[in-house]
PDB file of C-alpha atoms in Angstrom:
ATOM      1  CA  UNK I 129      82.254 191.943 116.397  1.00  0.00           C
ATOM      2  CA  UNK I 130      80.764 195.225 117.534  1.00  0.00           C
ATOM      3  CA  UNK I 131      81.296 198.128 115.098  1.00  0.00           C
ATOM      4  CA  UNK I 132      83.161 195.908 112.631  1.00  0.00           C
ATOM      5  CA  UNK I 133      81.351 197.278 109.533  1.00  0.00           C
ATOM      6  CA  UNK I 134      82.048 200.834 110.687  1.00  0.00           C
ATOM      7  CA  UNK I 135      85.752 200.156 111.285  1.00  0.00           C
ATOM      8  CA  UNK I 136      86.145 198.450 107.914  1.00  0.00           C
ATOM      9  CA  UNK I 137      84.403 201.349 106.145  1.00  0.00           C
ATOM     10  CA  UNK I 138      86.540 203.900 108.021  1.00  0.00           C
ATOM     11  CA  UNK I 139      89.791 202.111 107.147  1.00  0.00           C
ATOM     12  CA  UNK I 140      88.790 202.005 103.494  1.00  0.00           C
ATOM     13  CA  UNK I 141      87.607 205.615 103.399  1.00  0.00           C
ATOM     14  CA  UNK I 142      90.099 207.483 105.604  1.00  0.00           C
ATOM     15  CA  UNK I 143      93.224 205.413 104.962  1.00  0.00           C
ATOM     16  CA  UNK I 144      92.472 204.076 101.454  1.00  0.00           C
ATOM     17  CA  UNK I 145      92.851 200.429 102.465  1.00  0.00           C
ATOM     18  CA  UNK I 146      91.242 197.956 100.067  1.00  0.00           C
ATOM     19  CA  UNK I 147      88.143 196.437 101.696  1.00  0.00           C
ATOM     20  CA  UNK I 148      89.680 192.934 101.775  1.00  0.00           C
ATOM     21  CA  UNK I 149      92.691 194.332 103.632  1.00  0.00           C
ATOM     22  CA  UNK I 150      90.559 196.473 105.949  1.00  0.00           C
ATOM     23  CA  UNK I 151      88.612 193.376 107.026  1.00  0.00           C
ATOM     24  CA  UNK I 152      91.782 191.938 108.615  1.00  0.00           C
ATOM     25  CA  UNK I 153      92.019 194.811 111.115  1.00  0.00           C
ATOM     26  CA  UNK I 154      93.452 194.437 114.599  1.00  0.00           C
ATOM     27  CA  UNK I 155      93.947 197.011 117.348  1.00  0.00           C
ATOM     28  CA  UNK I 156      97.235 198.893 117.074  1.00  0.00           C
ATOM     29  CA  UNK I 157      98.498 201.080 119.914  1.00  0.00           C
ATOM     30  CA  UNK I 158      95.737 202.069 122.301  1.00  0.00           C
ATOM     31  CA  UNK I 159      92.670 201.901 120.045  1.00  0.00           C
ATOM     32  CA  UNK I 160      93.690 202.338 116.434  1.00  0.00           C
ATOM     33  CA  UNK I 161      92.216 199.667 114.142  1.00  0.00           C
ATOM     34  CA  UNK I 162      94.668 198.779 111.378  1.00  0.00           C
ATOM     35  CA  UNK I 163      94.905 196.025 108.762  1.00  0.00           C
ATOM     36  CA  UNK I 164      97.534 193.364 109.434  1.00  0.00           C
ATOM     37  CA  UNK I 165      99.525 193.725 106.212  1.00  0.00           C
ATOM     38  CA  UNK I 166     102.715 195.632 105.405  1.00  0.00           C
ATOM     39  CA  UNK I 167     100.582 197.618 102.996  1.00  0.00           C
ATOM     40  CA  UNK I 168      97.891 198.149 105.580  1.00  0.00           C
ATOM     41  CA  UNK I 169      99.209 199.367 108.887  1.00  0.00           C
ATOM     42  CA  UNK I 170      99.109 203.054 109.632  1.00  0.00           C
ATOM     43  CA  UNK I 171     102.652 204.240 108.972  1.00  0.00           C
ATOM     44  CA  UNK I 172     102.573 206.897 111.665  1.00  0.00           C
ATOM     45  CA  UNK I 173     101.090 207.498 115.039  1.00  0.00           C
ATOM     46  CA  UNK I 174      98.099 209.734 114.551  1.00  0.00           C
ATOM     47  CA  UNK I 175      97.126 212.383 117.019  1.00  0.00           C
ATOM     48  CA  UNK I 176      93.813 211.696 118.646  1.00  0.00           C
ATOM     49  CA  UNK I 177      91.170 213.762 120.326  1.00  0.00           C
ATOM     50  CA  UNK I 178      90.519 212.706 123.884  1.00  0.00           C
ATOM     51  CA  UNK I 179      87.685 214.491 125.614  1.00  0.00           C
ATOM     52  CA  UNK I 180      87.440 214.753 129.377  1.00  0.00           C
ATOM     53  CA  UNK I 181      83.747 214.019 129.809  1.00  0.00           C
ATOM     54  CA  UNK I 182      83.943 214.781 133.534  1.00  0.00           C
ATOM     55  CA  UNK I 183      85.115 218.292 132.667  1.00  0.00           C
ATOM     56  CA  UNK I 184      82.065 218.641 130.440  1.00  0.00           C
ATOM     57  CA  UNK I 185      79.854 217.784 133.433  1.00  0.00           C
ATOM     58  CA  UNK I 186      81.680 220.514 135.341  1.00  0.00           C
ATOM     59  CA  UNK I 187      80.979 222.921 132.485  1.00  0.00           C
ATOM     60  CA  UNK I 188      77.316 221.873 132.409  1.00  0.00           C
ATOM     61  CA  UNK I 189      77.145 222.594 136.151  1.00  0.00           C
ATOM     62  CA  UNK I 190      78.888 225.967 135.816  1.00  0.00           C
ATOM     63  CA  UNK I 191      77.199 227.347 132.678  1.00  0.00           C
ATOM     64  CA  UNK I 192      80.352 226.741 130.615  1.00  0.00           C
ATOM     65  CA  UNK I 193      82.620 228.654 132.988  1.00  0.00           C
ATOM     66  CA  UNK I 194      85.976 227.090 133.904  1.00  0.00           C
ATOM     67  CA  UNK I 195      86.846 227.896 137.499  1.00  0.00           C
ATOM     68  CA  UNK I 196      90.423 226.670 137.067  1.00  0.00           C
ATOM     69  CA  UNK I 197      91.380 229.209 134.403  1.00  0.00           C
ATOM     70  CA  UNK I 198      88.688 231.706 135.442  1.00  0.00           C
ATOM     71  CA  UNK I 199      87.174 232.194 132.010  1.00  0.00           C
ATOM     72  CA  UNK I 200      84.149 231.262 129.949  1.00  0.00           C
ATOM     73  CA  UNK I 201      85.214 228.219 127.948  1.00  0.00           C
ATOM     74  CA  UNK I 202      82.124 226.332 126.836  1.00  0.00           C
ATOM     75  CA  UNK I 203      78.738 227.543 125.676  1.00  0.00           C
ATOM     76  CA  UNK I 204      76.409 229.067 128.238  1.00  0.00           C
ATOM     77  CA  UNK I 205      73.909 226.298 128.901  1.00  0.00           C
ATOM     78  CA  UNK I 206      72.004 227.820 131.791  1.00  0.00           C
ATOM     79  CA  UNK I 207      72.111 227.996 135.555  1.00  0.00           C
ATOM     80  CA  UNK I 208      72.013 224.382 136.784  1.00  0.00           C
ATOM     81  CA  UNK I 209      70.114 225.480 139.904  1.00  0.00           C
ATOM     82  CA  UNK I 210      67.216 226.242 137.573  1.00  0.00           C
ATOM     83  CA  UNK I 211      67.239 222.830 135.846  1.00  0.00           C
ATOM     84  CA  UNK I 212      63.941 221.085 136.490  1.00  0.00           C
ATOM     85  CA  UNK I 213      65.049 217.519 135.772  1.00  0.00           C
ATOM     86  CA  UNK I 214      67.901 215.294 134.663  1.00  0.00           C
ATOM     87  CA  UNK I 215      67.021 215.841 130.999  1.00  0.00           C
ATOM     88  CA  UNK I 216      67.934 219.524 131.255  1.00  0.00           C
ATOM     89  CA  UNK I 217      71.292 218.635 132.820  1.00  0.00           C
ATOM     90  CA  UNK I 218      71.852 216.008 130.139  1.00  0.00           C
ATOM     91  CA  UNK I 219      71.027 218.534 127.388  1.00  0.00           C
ATOM     92  CA  UNK I 220      73.538 220.977 128.885  1.00  0.00           C
ATOM     93  CA  UNK I 221      76.172 218.217 128.974  1.00  0.00           C
ATOM     94  CA  UNK I 222      75.456 217.294 125.340  1.00  0.00           C
ATOM     95  CA  UNK I 223      75.864 220.944 124.310  1.00  0.00           C
ATOM     96  CA  UNK I 224      79.223 221.111 126.124  1.00  0.00           C
ATOM     97  CA  UNK I 225      80.364 217.846 124.481  1.00  0.00           C
ATOM     98  CA  UNK I 226      79.321 219.045 121.014  1.00  0.00           C
ATOM     99  CA  UNK I 227      81.312 222.249 121.541  1.00  0.00           C
ATOM    100  CA  UNK I 228      84.416 220.395 122.728  1.00  0.00           C
ATOM    101  CA  UNK I 229      84.293 217.646 120.096  1.00  0.00           C
ATOM    102  CA  UNK I 230      83.938 220.254 117.354  1.00  0.00           C
ATOM    103  CA  UNK I 231      87.194 221.869 118.466  1.00  0.00           C
ATOM    104  CA  UNK I 232      89.020 218.572 119.031  1.00  0.00           C
ATOM    105  CA  UNK I 233      88.059 217.009 115.706  1.00  0.00           C
ATOM    106  CA  UNK I 234      89.048 220.095 113.716  1.00  0.00           C
ATOM    107  CA  UNK I 235      92.368 220.328 115.587  1.00  0.00           C
ATOM    108  CA  UNK I 236      93.206 216.650 115.072  1.00  0.00           C
ATOM    109  CA  UNK I 237      92.237 216.764 111.395  1.00  0.00           C
ATOM    110  CA  UNK I 238      94.501 219.777 110.880  1.00  0.00           C
ATOM    111  CA  UNK I 239      97.342 217.958 112.652  1.00  0.00           C
ATOM    112  CA  UNK I 240      96.867 214.873 110.495  1.00  0.00           C
ATOM    113  CA  UNK I 241      96.880 216.949 107.323  1.00  0.00           C
ATOM    114  CA  UNK I 242      99.988 218.937 108.288  1.00  0.00           C
ATOM    115  CA  UNK I 243     101.972 216.118 109.937  1.00  0.00           C
ATOM    116  CA  UNK I 244     103.732 214.807 106.790  1.00  0.00           C
ATOM    117  CA  UNK I 245     104.704 218.349 105.864  1.00  0.00           C
ATOM    118  CA  UNK I 246     106.622 218.888 109.108  1.00  0.00           C
ATOM    119  CA  UNK I 247     107.806 215.449 110.260  1.00  0.00           C
ATOM    120  CA  UNK I 248     109.692 212.983 108.086  1.00  0.00           C
ATOM    121  CA  UNK I 249     109.619 209.348 109.076  1.00  0.00           C
ATOM    122  CA  UNK I 250     112.512 207.538 107.364  1.00  0.00           C
ATOM    123  CA  UNK I 251     112.246 204.335 109.447  1.00  0.00           C
ATOM    124  CA  UNK I 252     108.515 203.990 108.949  1.00  0.00           C
ATOM    125  CA  UNK I 253     108.919 204.853 105.282  1.00  0.00           C
ATOM    126  CA  UNK I 254     111.390 201.971 104.986  1.00  0.00           C
ATOM    127  CA  UNK I 255     109.106 199.345 106.545  1.00  0.00           C
ATOM    128  CA  UNK I 256     105.779 200.504 105.126  1.00  0.00           C
ATOM    129  CA  UNK I 257     104.491 200.194 101.593  1.00  0.00           C
ATOM    130  CA  UNK I 258     101.953 203.003 101.983  1.00  0.00           C
TER     131      UNK I 258
END
């Protein structure tokens, strides 16, 4: 299965699942790989970072300026009218994606770290061993 070693390693590293348990993973919710045991499933819905890649193309074509909110949002990647080839457009898009993913990943990681502090989950605590 594609990416299986990566998913097993991630489950073991990020969620402390034993490797044998992590190898039994199935998709939970929309795309969350989780082991199939009572000890293994993720006992809460995690926030996720979803990036609008079309918006990043818009930013690449507008030098990082968002015309909807009328402000500079992404990095200034150059005037697209001056791009000489597709590679320059692609590089601008990559720069916009790196900027956005940096923000999204840090925000989601903060949410995951703070979630247990603010939200109790008595039902999930009752059915989960983790």
